């Protein structure tokens, strides 16, 4: 569809650009760009039907949980997509997590079940498809780990050389291992994620490199389809609350955009309240929400949830729109709350990485404050897979998880391994469990 353009989101600018202009921010004012369609005149019922039919098709685009919704993506119907079969992630009923939060029901949308283990894949398939369409010769990003793993995989599929810039010594082994195996050039920068972002921004000004950080509006386009998939899984009944972690705030922006477009097209009849949860030590967006003042970056973000250890989130104006338009909120949780919530999610047989567990920790807090009612419908978005950070898990379960401030965290749901030396001691343990 050629009805798509890029448009600056700054209310007093709104400059429009061709969909294939290679930009990351507005060249007039530096504002963030949105991909917008001039035309959302669709027939809701026939679209729902078409999307359902595609689930049984063998076409690569139909097998993808992102490209299945391609009527809302800024590409012609015959575009050659770079896909690893992303999306189509499960929505789990989570009774133990619900109990923990004092809710009757809680659902977990597990985006950790994507090809490289995080939601980043749903955006990367679109960004790398766009990179190839633009004839880019090189792709790059800054990352706390998951974007790196995802870009490395999709670049390999597209046979595009790729570089990723990561904070030295701060990326989990699992994420780094993925990027190395997929063949990316891994460049380690002394400093944190925000320092990596600065390097990348300077690089992009040269024009040789195509940047796929979440400032890239095409990534947001892919990520927004998760709202479509979720709405479909709920038979187009929108939950009262959608809760997700916030780091660079691309995901919150994408959910906001996805639900807004669904509403505009008549596919849903209201919006969920979108609430963003940050770790207490890396919470510039929560402070902005509380104080309604100028946005101030966090100079020294601190949290063990490395995927959201970000002090200067680029997408905050878009995420703000999502929270504000839907009547949601932005809250923080402590390292202890994250660690315990993560273990509880594990007990549901689901599991996730630390950043994702901010959601259940946050929901528990919102219920206790009365901001979420026991019978309301709530979906927590789990952003990454349990196996992304096993070091954290092992430390939690062996009572040796140390918070960034040096405090030892309690392992309230700890489950440490038991050393056994004989059949008798095994039998004794089994008897105890059984009784
Ligand atoms: C990237 C990431 C986040 C943060 O998402 P943003 O879009 O940067 O807010 C949270 N959790 C996991 C597991 C991630 O990979
Ligand atoms: Zn502008």
CSV table of C-alpha atoms and ligand atoms in Angstrom, one decimal:
chain,number,residue,atom,x,y,z
A,1,UNK,CA,0.0,0.0,0.0
A,2,UNK,CA,1.4,3.4,-1.0
A,3,UNK,CA,-0.8,5.2,1.4
A,4,UNK,CA,1.9,5.1,4.1
A,5,UNK,CA,4.2,8.0,5.0
A,6,UNK,CA,6.5,8.9,7.8
A,7,UNK,CA,5.5,11.9,9.9
A,8,UNK,CA,7.1,13.8,12.8
A,9,UNK,CA,5.2,13.3,16.0
A,10,UNK,CA,6.0,16.8,17.4
A,11,UNK,CA,2.5,18.5,17.4
A,12,UNK,CA,3.9,21.8,16.2
A,13,UNK,CA,5.9,20.2,13.3
A,14,UNK,CA,4.2,17.1,11.8
A,15,UNK,CA,6.5,17.3,8.8
A,16,UNK,CA,5.8,14.4,6.4
A,17,UNK,CA,8.3,12.3,4.6
A,18,UNK,CA,8.1,9.6,1.9
A,19,UNK,CA,7.9,6.1,3.4
A,20,UNK,CA,11.3,5.2,1.8
A,21,UNK,CA,13.2,8.2,2.9
A,22,UNK,CA,16.1,6.9,5.1
A,23,UNK,CA,15.5,8.8,8.3
A,24,UNK,CA,15.5,8.0,12.0
A,25,UNK,CA,14.3,11.4,13.3
A,26,UNK,CA,12.6,14.4,11.7
A,27,UNK,CA,15.2,16.4,9.7
A,28,UNK,CA,13.5,19.6,10.5
A,29,UNK,CA,13.1,19.5,14.3
A,30,UNK,CA,14.8,16.2,15.4
A,31,UNK,CA,11.5,14.8,16.7
A,32,UNK,CA,10.6,11.1,16.5
A,33,UNK,CA,8.9,9.7,13.4
A,34,UNK,CA,5.8,7.7,13.1
A,35,UNK,CA,4.8,5.5,10.2
A,36,UNK,CA,1.2,6.5,9.4
A,37,UNK,CA,-1.4,5.3,7.0
A,38,UNK,CA,-3.6,7.9,5.4
A,39,UNK,CA,-6.3,5.3,5.0
A,40,UNK,CA,-7.7,3.0,7.7
A,41,UNK,CA,-10.9,2.4,5.8
A,42,UNK,CA,-11.1,-1.4,6.3
A,43,UNK,CA,-13.9,-3.8,6.8
A,44,UNK,CA,-13.3,-5.2,10.3
A,45,UNK,CA,-15.1,-8.5,9.8
A,46,UNK,CA,-13.5,-9.5,6.6
A,47,UNK,CA,-10.0,-8.6,8.0
A,48,UNK,CA,-10.6,-10.8,11.0
A,49,UNK,CA,-11.7,-13.6,8.7
A,50,UNK,CA,-8.7,-13.1,6.4
A,51,UNK,CA,-6.2,-13.1,9.3
A,52,UNK,CA,-7.8,-16.3,10.7
A,53,UNK,CA,-7.6,-18.0,7.4
A,54,UNK,CA,-3.9,-17.2,7.0
A,55,UNK,CA,-3.1,-19.2,10.1
A,56,UNK,CA,-3.6,-22.4,8.1
A,57,UNK,CA,-1.6,-21.2,5.1
A,58,UNK,CA,2.0,-22.3,4.3
A,59,UNK,CA,3.1,-18.9,2.9
A,60,UNK,CA,6.1,-17.6,4.8
A,61,UNK,CA,4.3,-14.3,5.4
A,62,UNK,CA,1.2,-16.0,6.7
A,63,UNK,CA,3.2,-18.2,9.1
A,64,UNK,CA,4.7,-15.1,10.7
A,65,UNK,CA,2.7,-13.6,13.6
A,66,UNK,CA,3.8,-10.2,12.3
A,67,UNK,CA,3.3,-10.4,8.5
A,68,UNK,CA,0.0,-12.1,8.9
A,69,UNK,CA,-1.3,-8.6,9.8
A,70,UNK,CA,0.4,-7.0,6.8
A,71,UNK,CA,-2.5,-4.8,5.8
A,72,UNK,CA,-1.3,-2.5,8.6
A,73,UNK,CA,2.4,-2.7,7.6
A,74,UNK,CA,4.0,-0.1,5.2
A,75,UNK,CA,4.9,-2.5,2.4
A,76,UNK,CA,3.6,-3.6,-0.9
A,77,UNK,CA,1.9,-7.0,-0.8
A,78,UNK,CA,4.7,-8.7,-2.8
A,79,UNK,CA,7.6,-7.5,-0.6
A,80,UNK,CA,10.2,-10.2,0.1
A,81,UNK,CA,10.2,-10.5,3.8
A,82,UNK,CA,13.0,-11.4,6.1
A,83,UNK,CA,11.3,-13.7,8.6
A,84,UNK,CA,12.2,-16.4,11.1
A,85,UNK,CA,8.6,-17.2,11.9
A,86,UNK,CA,8.3,-14.6,14.6
A,87,UNK,CA,5.2,-13.8,16.7
A,88,UNK,CA,2.4,-16.4,17.3
A,89,UNK,CA,3.4,-16.4,20.9
A,90,UNK,CA,1.3,-18.0,23.6
A,91,UNK,CA,-1.1,-16.2,26.0
A,92,UNK,CA,-1.0,-18.2,29.2
A,93,UNK,CA,-3.5,-18.3,32.1
A,94,UNK,CA,-1.3,-18.0,35.2
A,95,UNK,CA,-3.1,-19.0,38.3
A,96,UNK,CA,-0.2,-18.8,40.7
A,97,UNK,CA,0.9,-15.4,39.5
A,98,UNK,CA,-2.8,-14.3,39.8
A,99,UNK,CA,-2.9,-15.5,43.4
A,100,UNK,CA,0.3,-13.7,44.1
A,101,UNK,CA,-1.2,-10.5,42.8
A,102,UNK,CA,-4.6,-11.1,44.5
A,103,UNK,CA,-6.4,-11.2,41.2
A,104,UNK,CA,-9.0,-13.8,40.0
A,105,UNK,CA,-7.2,-14.2,36.7
A,106,UNK,CA,-4.0,-13.1,35.1
A,107,UNK,CA,-2.8,-13.7,31.6
A,108,UNK,CA,0.8,-13.7,30.5
A,109,UNK,CA,1.6,-12.9,26.9
A,110,UNK,CA,4.9,-14.6,26.5
A,111,UNK,CA,7.0,-12.8,23.9
A,112,UNK,CA,10.0,-14.7,25.1
A,113,UNK,CA,8.7,-17.5,22.8
A,114,UNK,CA,10.0,-15.7,19.7
A,115,UNK,CA,12.8,-17.2,17.6
A,116,UNK,CA,15.6,-15.5,19.5
A,117,UNK,CA,13.8,-15.4,22.8
A,118,UNK,CA,12.5,-11.8,23.1
A,119,UNK,CA,9.9,-9.5,21.6
A,120,UNK,CA,12.7,-7.7,19.6
A,121,UNK,CA,12.1,-10.2,16.8
A,122,UNK,CA,8.7,-8.8,16.0
A,123,UNK,CA,10.2,-5.5,15.2
A,124,UNK,CA,13.4,-6.7,13.7
A,125,UNK,CA,11.7,-8.7,10.9
A,126,UNK,CA,10.2,-5.4,9.7
A,127,UNK,CA,13.3,-3.3,10.2
A,128,UNK,CA,15.6,-5.7,8.4
A,129,UNK,CA,13.0,-6.1,5.6
A,130,UNK,CA,13.1,-2.3,5.2
A,131,UNK,CA,16.9,-2.3,5.3
A,132,UNK,CA,17.0,-4.7,2.4
A,133,UNK,CA,14.3,-2.8,0.5
A,134,UNK,CA,16.4,0.4,0.9
A,135,UNK,CA,19.5,-1.5,-0.4
A,136,UNK,CA,21.4,-1.0,2.9
A,137,UNK,CA,24.8,-2.6,2.9
A,138,UNK,CA,25.3,-2.7,6.7
A,139,UNK,CA,23.0,-2.8,9.7
A,140,UNK,CA,23.9,-1.9,13.3
A,141,UNK,CA,22.4,-1.2,16.7
A,142,UNK,CA,23.2,-0.5,20.3
A,143,UNK,CA,21.8,-3.0,22.7
A,144,UNK,CA,21.6,-4.3,26.2
A,145,UNK,CA,21.6,-7.8,24.6
A,146,UNK,CA,18.3,-8.8,23.2
A,147,UNK,CA,18.2,-6.3,20.3
A,148,UNK,CA,21.7,-7.5,19.5
A,149,UNK,CA,20.7,-11.2,19.4
A,150,UNK,CA,17.7,-10.4,17.3
A,151,UNK,CA,19.4,-8.2,14.8
A,152,UNK,CA,22.3,-10.6,14.5
A,153,UNK,CA,19.8,-13.4,13.6
A,154,UNK,CA,17.8,-11.4,11.1
A,155,UNK,CA,20.9,-9.9,9.5
A,156,UNK,CA,22.2,-13.4,9.0
A,157,UNK,CA,18.9,-14.4,7.3
A,158,UNK,CA,19.1,-11.4,5.0
A,159,UNK,CA,22.9,-11.9,4.4
A,160,UNK,CA,23.6,-8.4,5.5
A,161,UNK,CA,26.8,-7.6,7.5
A,162,UNK,CA,25.9,-6.5,11.0
A,163,UNK,CA,27.6,-4.8,13.9
A,164,UNK,CA,26.2,-4.5,17.4
A,165,UNK,CA,27.5,-2.2,20.1
A,166,UNK,CA,27.1,-3.4,23.7
A,167,UNK,CA,28.2,-2.2,27.1
A,168,UNK,CA,31.4,-4.1,28.0
A,169,UNK,CA,30.8,-6.8,30.7
A,170,UNK,CA,27.1,-6.0,31.1
A,171,UNK,CA,25.4,-8.3,28.7
A,172,UNK,CA,24.3,-11.7,29.8
A,173,UNK,CA,26.3,-14.6,28.3
A,174,UNK,CA,23.3,-16.1,26.7
A,175,UNK,CA,22.5,-12.9,24.7
A,176,UNK,CA,26.2,-12.4,23.7
A,177,UNK,CA,26.5,-16.1,22.7
A,178,UNK,CA,23.5,-15.7,20.3
A,179,UNK,CA,25.0,-12.6,18.6
A,180,UNK,CA,28.4,-14.3,18.2
A,181,UNK,CA,26.9,-17.5,16.8
A,182,UNK,CA,24.8,-15.6,14.3
A,183,UNK,CA,28.0,-14.0,13.1
A,184,UNK,CA,27.5,-10.3,14.1
A,185,UNK,CA,30.6,-8.2,14.8
A,186,UNK,CA,30.3,-7.5,18.5
A,187,UNK,CA,31.8,-4.2,19.6
A,188,UNK,CA,32.1,-3.7,23.4
A,189,UNK,CA,32.1,-0.1,24.7
A,190,UNK,CA,33.3,0.9,28.1
A,191,UNK,CA,30.2,2.5,29.7
A,192,UNK,CA,26.5,1.7,29.8
A,193,UNK,CA,23.8,1.3,27.2
A,194,UNK,CA,23.4,5.1,26.9
A,195,UNK,CA,27.1,5.4,25.9
A,196,UNK,CA,26.5,2.8,23.2
A,197,UNK,CA,23.5,4.8,21.9
A,198,UNK,CA,25.6,7.9,21.6
A,199,UNK,CA,28.2,6.0,19.5
A,200,UNK,CA,25.4,4.7,17.2
A,201,UNK,CA,23.8,8.1,16.8
A,202,UNK,CA,27.1,9.5,15.6
A,203,UNK,CA,27.7,6.6,13.2
A,204,UNK,CA,24.3,6.9,11.6
A,205,UNK,CA,25.0,10.5,10.6
A,206,UNK,CA,27.4,9.2,8.0
A,207,UNK,CA,24.6,7.3,6.2
A,208,UNK,CA,26.5,4.1,5.4
A,209,UNK,CA,25.0,2.2,8.2
A,210,UNK,CA,21.3,1.4,8.6
A,211,UNK,CA,20.3,1.8,12.2
A,212,UNK,CA,17.8,-0.5,13.8
A,213,UNK,CA,17.4,0.8,17.3
A,214,UNK,CA,13.9,1.3,18.5
A,215,UNK,CA,14.2,4.9,17.3
A,216,UNK,CA,13.7,3.3,13.9
A,217,UNK,CA,10.0,3.6,13.2
A,218,UNK,CA,9.9,0.4,11.2
A,219,UNK,CA,10.7,-1.6,14.3
A,220,UNK,CA,7.7,-0.1,16.1
A,221,UNK,CA,5.6,-1.1,13.1
A,222,UNK,CA,6.5,-4.8,13.6
A,223,UNK,CA,6.1,-4.6,17.4
A,224,UNK,CA,2.6,-3.1,17.2
A,225,UNK,CA,1.3,-6.3,15.6
A,226,UNK,CA,1.6,-7.9,19.0
A,227,UNK,CA,-1.4,-5.8,20.0
A,228,UNK,CA,-3.3,-7.3,17.0
A,229,UNK,CA,-2.3,-10.9,17.9
A,230,UNK,CA,-3.3,-10.3,21.6
A,231,UNK,CA,-6.6,-8.8,20.7
A,232,UNK,CA,-7.3,-11.8,18.4
A,233,UNK,CA,-6.4,-14.3,21.1
A,234,UNK,CA,-8.9,-12.6,23.4
A,235,UNK,CA,-11.6,-12.8,20.7
A,236,UNK,CA,-11.3,-9.1,20.1
A,237,UNK,CA,-12.3,-8.3,23.7
A,238,UNK,CA,-9.8,-5.8,25.0
A,239,UNK,CA,-8.4,-6.4,28.5
A,240,UNK,CA,-8.9,-3.7,31.2
A,241,UNK,CA,-5.2,-3.4,31.8
A,242,UNK,CA,-2.1,-4.2,29.8
A,243,UNK,CA,1.1,-4.0,31.8
A,244,UNK,CA,4.6,-4.1,30.4
A,245,UNK,CA,8.2,-3.3,31.4
A,246,UNK,CA,9.8,-0.1,30.2
A,247,UNK,CA,13.4,0.4,29.2
A,248,UNK,CA,14.0,2.4,26.0
A,249,UNK,CA,10.1,2.5,25.8
A,250,UNK,CA,9.8,1.2,22.2
A,251,UNK,CA,7.5,-1.6,23.3
A,252,UNK,CA,5.1,0.6,25.2
A,253,UNK,CA,5.0,2.9,22.2
A,254,UNK,CA,4.3,0.0,19.9
A,255,UNK,CA,1.4,-1.4,22.0
A,256,UNK,CA,-0.1,2.1,22.2
A,257,UNK,CA,0.1,2.5,18.4
A,258,UNK,CA,-1.2,-0.9,17.7
A,259,UNK,CA,-4.3,-0.6,19.9
A,260,UNK,CA,-4.9,2.9,18.6
A,261,UNK,CA,-5.0,1.7,15.0
A,262,UNK,CA,-7.2,-1.2,16.0
A,263,UNK,CA,-9.6,1.2,17.5
A,264,UNK,CA,-9.5,3.6,14.5
A,265,UNK,CA,-10.3,0.7,12.2
A,266,UNK,CA,-13.2,-0.6,14.3
A,267,UNK,CA,-11.5,-3.9,15.1
A,268,UNK,CA,-11.9,-3.1,18.9
A,269,UNK,CA,-14.2,-0.8,20.7
A,270,UNK,CA,-12.0,0.6,23.5
A,271,UNK,CA,-8.4,0.8,24.6
A,272,UNK,CA,-6.8,-1.1,27.5
A,273,UNK,CA,-5.1,1.0,30.1
A,274,UNK,CA,-1.4,0.7,29.4
A,275,UNK,CA,0.8,0.7,32.4
A,276,UNK,CA,4.6,0.7,32.2
A,277,UNK,CA,6.7,-0.7,35.1
A,278,UNK,CA,10.3,0.4,35.6
A,279,UNK,CA,13.0,-0.8,38.0
A,280,UNK,CA,13.3,1.7,40.9
A,281,UNK,CA,17.0,2.4,40.0
A,282,UNK,CA,16.3,3.0,36.3
A,283,UNK,CA,13.1,4.9,36.3
A,284,UNK,CA,13.3,8.3,34.4
A,285,UNK,CA,9.9,7.7,32.8
A,286,UNK,CA,8.2,7.0,36.2
A,287,UNK,CA,9.7,10.2,37.6
A,288,UNK,CA,8.4,12.1,34.6
A,289,UNK,CA,4.9,10.6,35.1
A,290,UNK,CA,4.9,11.5,38.8
A,291,UNK,CA,6.3,15.0,38.5
A,292,UNK,CA,4.8,16.1,35.1
A,293,UNK,CA,7.9,18.3,34.7
A,294,UNK,CA,10.5,18.2,32.0
A,295,UNK,CA,11.9,14.8,31.1
A,296,UNK,CA,15.2,14.2,33.0
A,297,UNK,CA,17.4,11.3,32.1
A,298,UNK,CA,18.8,9.1,34.8
A,299,UNK,CA,22.6,9.5,34.8
A,300,UNK,CA,23.4,6.2,36.5
A,301,UNK,CA,20.7,3.7,35.9
A,302,UNK,CA,21.0,0.7,38.2
A,303,UNK,CA,19.1,-2.7,38.1
A,304,UNK,CA,19.9,-6.4,37.8
A,305,UNK,CA,17.2,-6.4,35.1
A,306,UNK,CA,19.7,-5.6,32.4
A,307,UNK,CA,17.2,-5.3,29.6
A,308,UNK,CA,15.7,-2.2,31.2
A,309,UNK,CA,18.9,-0.7,32.6
A,310,UNK,CA,18.4,2.5,30.5
A,311,UNK,CA,18.6,6.0,31.7
A,312,UNK,CA,17.9,8.0,28.5
A,313,UNK,CA,15.0,6.2,26.8
A,314,UNK,CA,14.7,7.5,23.3
A,315,UNK,CA,11.1,6.7,22.7
A,316,UNK,CA,9.6,8.3,25.8
A,317,UNK,CA,7.4,10.8,23.9
A,318,UNK,CA,5.7,8.0,22.1
A,319,UNK,CA,5.3,5.9,25.2
A,320,UNK,CA,3.9,8.9,27.0
A,321,UNK,CA,1.2,9.1,24.3
A,322,UNK,CA,0.4,5.4,24.9
A,323,UNK,CA,0.1,5.8,28.7
A,324,UNK,CA,-1.7,9.2,28.5
A,325,UNK,CA,-4.2,8.2,25.7
A,326,UNK,CA,-5.3,5.1,27.5
A,327,UNK,CA,-5.5,6.3,31.1
A,328,UNK,CA,-2.7,4.1,32.3
A,329,UNK,CA,0.2,4.9,34.6
A,330,UNK,CA,3.9,4.5,35.1
A,331,UNK,CA,5.2,2.9,38.3
A,332,UNK,CA,8.4,1.4,39.8
A,333,UNK,CA,9.2,-1.8,41.6
A,334,UNK,CA,12.2,-2.8,43.7
A,335,UNK,CA,14.9,-5.4,43.0
A,336,UNK,CA,13.4,-7.6,45.6
A,337,UNK,CA,9.9,-7.4,44.1
A,338,UNK,CA,11.3,-8.2,40.7
A,339,UNK,CA,13.2,-11.2,41.9
A,340,UNK,CA,10.3,-12.7,43.8
A,341,UNK,CA,7.8,-12.0,41.0
A,342,UNK,CA,10.1,-13.7,38.6
A,343,UNK,CA,10.2,-16.9,40.7
A,344,UNK,CA,6.4,-16.9,41.0
A,345,UNK,CA,6.1,-16.7,37.2
A,346,UNK,CA,8.4,-19.6,37.1
A,347,UNK,CA,6.0,-21.6,39.3
A,348,UNK,CA,3.4,-21.2,36.7
A,349,UNK,CA,5.6,-23.2,34.4
A,350,UNK,CA,6.2,-20.2,32.3
A,351,UNK,CA,9.3,-18.3,33.4
A,352,UNK,CA,10.9,-15.2,32.0
A,353,UNK,CA,13.9,-12.9,32.3
A,354,UNK,CA,14.2,-10.4,35.1
A,355,UNK,CA,13.0,-7.4,33.2
A,356,UNK,CA,9.7,-9.2,32.3
A,357,UNK,CA,9.0,-9.9,35.9
A,358,UNK,CA,8.5,-6.2,36.7
A,359,UNK,CA,5.0,-6.7,35.3
A,360,UNK,CA,3.8,-9.2,37.8
A,361,UNK,CA,5.6,-7.2,40.6
A,362,UNK,CA,3.9,-4.0,39.3
A,363,UNK,CA,0.4,-5.6,39.0
A,364,UNK,CA,0.7,-6.9,42.6
A,365,UNK,CA,1.4,-3.4,43.7
A,366,UNK,CA,-1.4,-1.8,41.6
A,367,UNK,CA,-3.9,-4.3,43.1
A,368,UNK,CA,-2.8,-3.6,46.6
A,369,UNK,CA,-3.2,0.2,45.9
A,370,UNK,CA,-6.7,-0.4,44.4
A,371,UNK,CA,-5.7,0.8,41.0
A,372,UNK,CA,-6.5,-2.6,39.6
A,373,UNK,CA,-9.6,-4.5,40.8
A,374,UNK,CA,-9.7,-8.2,41.6
A,375,UNK,CA,-12.1,-9.1,38.8
A,376,UNK,CA,-10.7,-6.9,36.1
A,377,UNK,CA,-9.0,-8.5,33.1
A,378,UNK,CA,-5.3,-8.0,33.1
A,379,UNK,CA,-2.5,-9.1,30.7
A,380,UNK,CA,1.1,-8.9,31.6
A,381,UNK,CA,3.6,-8.8,28.7
A,382,UNK,CA,6.6,-11.1,29.3
A,383,UNK,CA,9.3,-9.7,27.1
A,384,UNK,CA,12.1,-12.2,27.3
A,385,UNK,CA,12.8,-15.9,27.9
A,386,UNK,CA,13.9,-17.5,31.2
A,387,UNK,CA,17.1,-18.8,29.6
A,388,UNK,CA,18.3,-15.3,28.7
A,389,UNK,CA,19.8,-14.8,32.1
A,390,UNK,CA,20.4,-18.1,34.0
A,391,UNK,CA,23.1,-16.5,36.1
A,392,UNK,CA,20.5,-14.4,37.9
A,393,UNK,CA,18.2,-17.4,38.3
A,394,UNK,CA,20.9,-19.6,39.9
A,395,UNK,CA,21.9,-16.8,42.2
A,396,UNK,CA,18.4,-16.3,43.4
A,397,UNK,CA,17.8,-19.9,44.1
A,398,UNK,CA,21.0,-20.3,45.9
A,399,UNK,CA,20.5,-17.2,48.2
A,400,UNK,CA,23.3,-15.2,46.6
A,401,UNK,CA,21.6,-12.5,44.5
A,402,UNK,CA,23.1,-9.2,45.3
A,403,UNK,CA,21.3,-6.0,44.3
A,404,UNK,CA,23.3,-3.1,42.7
A,405,UNK,CA,23.4,-1.2,46.0
A,406,UNK,CA,25.2,-4.2,47.6
A,407,UNK,CA,22.2,-5.5,49.5
A,408,UNK,CA,21.7,-9.3,49.5
A,409,UNK,CA,18.2,-10.0,48.2
A,410,UNK,CA,16.0,-12.5,50.0
A,411,UNK,CA,15.1,-15.6,48.1
A,412,UNK,CA,11.5,-15.8,49.3
A,413,UNK,CA,10.6,-18.4,46.7
A,414,UNK,CA,14.1,-19.9,46.5
A,415,UNK,CA,14.5,-23.5,45.4
A,416,UNK,CA,18.1,-24.5,45.9
A,417,UNK,CA,19.6,-27.8,44.6
A,418,UNK,CA,20.1,-30.5,47.2
A,419,UNK,CA,23.3,-32.5,47.2
A,420,UNK,CA,22.6,-36.2,47.6
A,421,UNK,CA,25.1,-39.0,48.2
A,422,UNK,CA,23.0,-42.2,48.3
A,423,UNK,CA,19.8,-43.8,47.2
A,424,UNK,CA,18.6,-43.4,50.8
A,425,UNK,CA,19.0,-39.7,50.8
A,426,UNK,CA,17.2,-39.5,47.4
A,427,UNK,CA,14.4,-41.6,48.8
A,428,UNK,CA,14.2,-39.4,51.9
A,429,UNK,CA,13.8,-36.2,49.9
A,430,UNK,CA,11.1,-37.8,47.7
A,431,UNK,CA,9.2,-39.0,50.7
A,432,UNK,CA,9.3,-35.5,52.1
A,433,UNK,CA,7.9,-34.0,48.9
A,434,UNK,CA,5.1,-36.7,48.8
A,435,UNK,CA,3.9,-36.2,52.3
B,1,LIG,C1,14.2,-4.7,25.2
B,1,LIG,C2,13.6,-5.3,26.4
B,1,LIG,C3,12.8,-4.6,27.3
B,1,LIG,C4,12.6,-3.2,27.2
B,1,LIG,O1,11.8,-2.8,26.1
B,1,LIG,P1,11.8,-1.3,25.6
B,1,LIG,O2,11.1,-1.3,24.3
B,1,LIG,O3,13.2,-0.9,25.5
B,1,LIG,O4,11.1,-0.5,26.7
B,1,LIG,C5,12.2,-5.3,28.4
B,1,LIG,N1,12.4,-6.6,28.5
B,1,LIG,C6,13.2,-7.3,27.7
B,1,LIG,C7,13.4,-8.8,27.9
B,1,LIG,C8,13.8,-6.7,26.6
B,1,LIG,O5,14.5,-7.4,25.7
B,2,LIG,ZN1,9.6,17.6,13.2
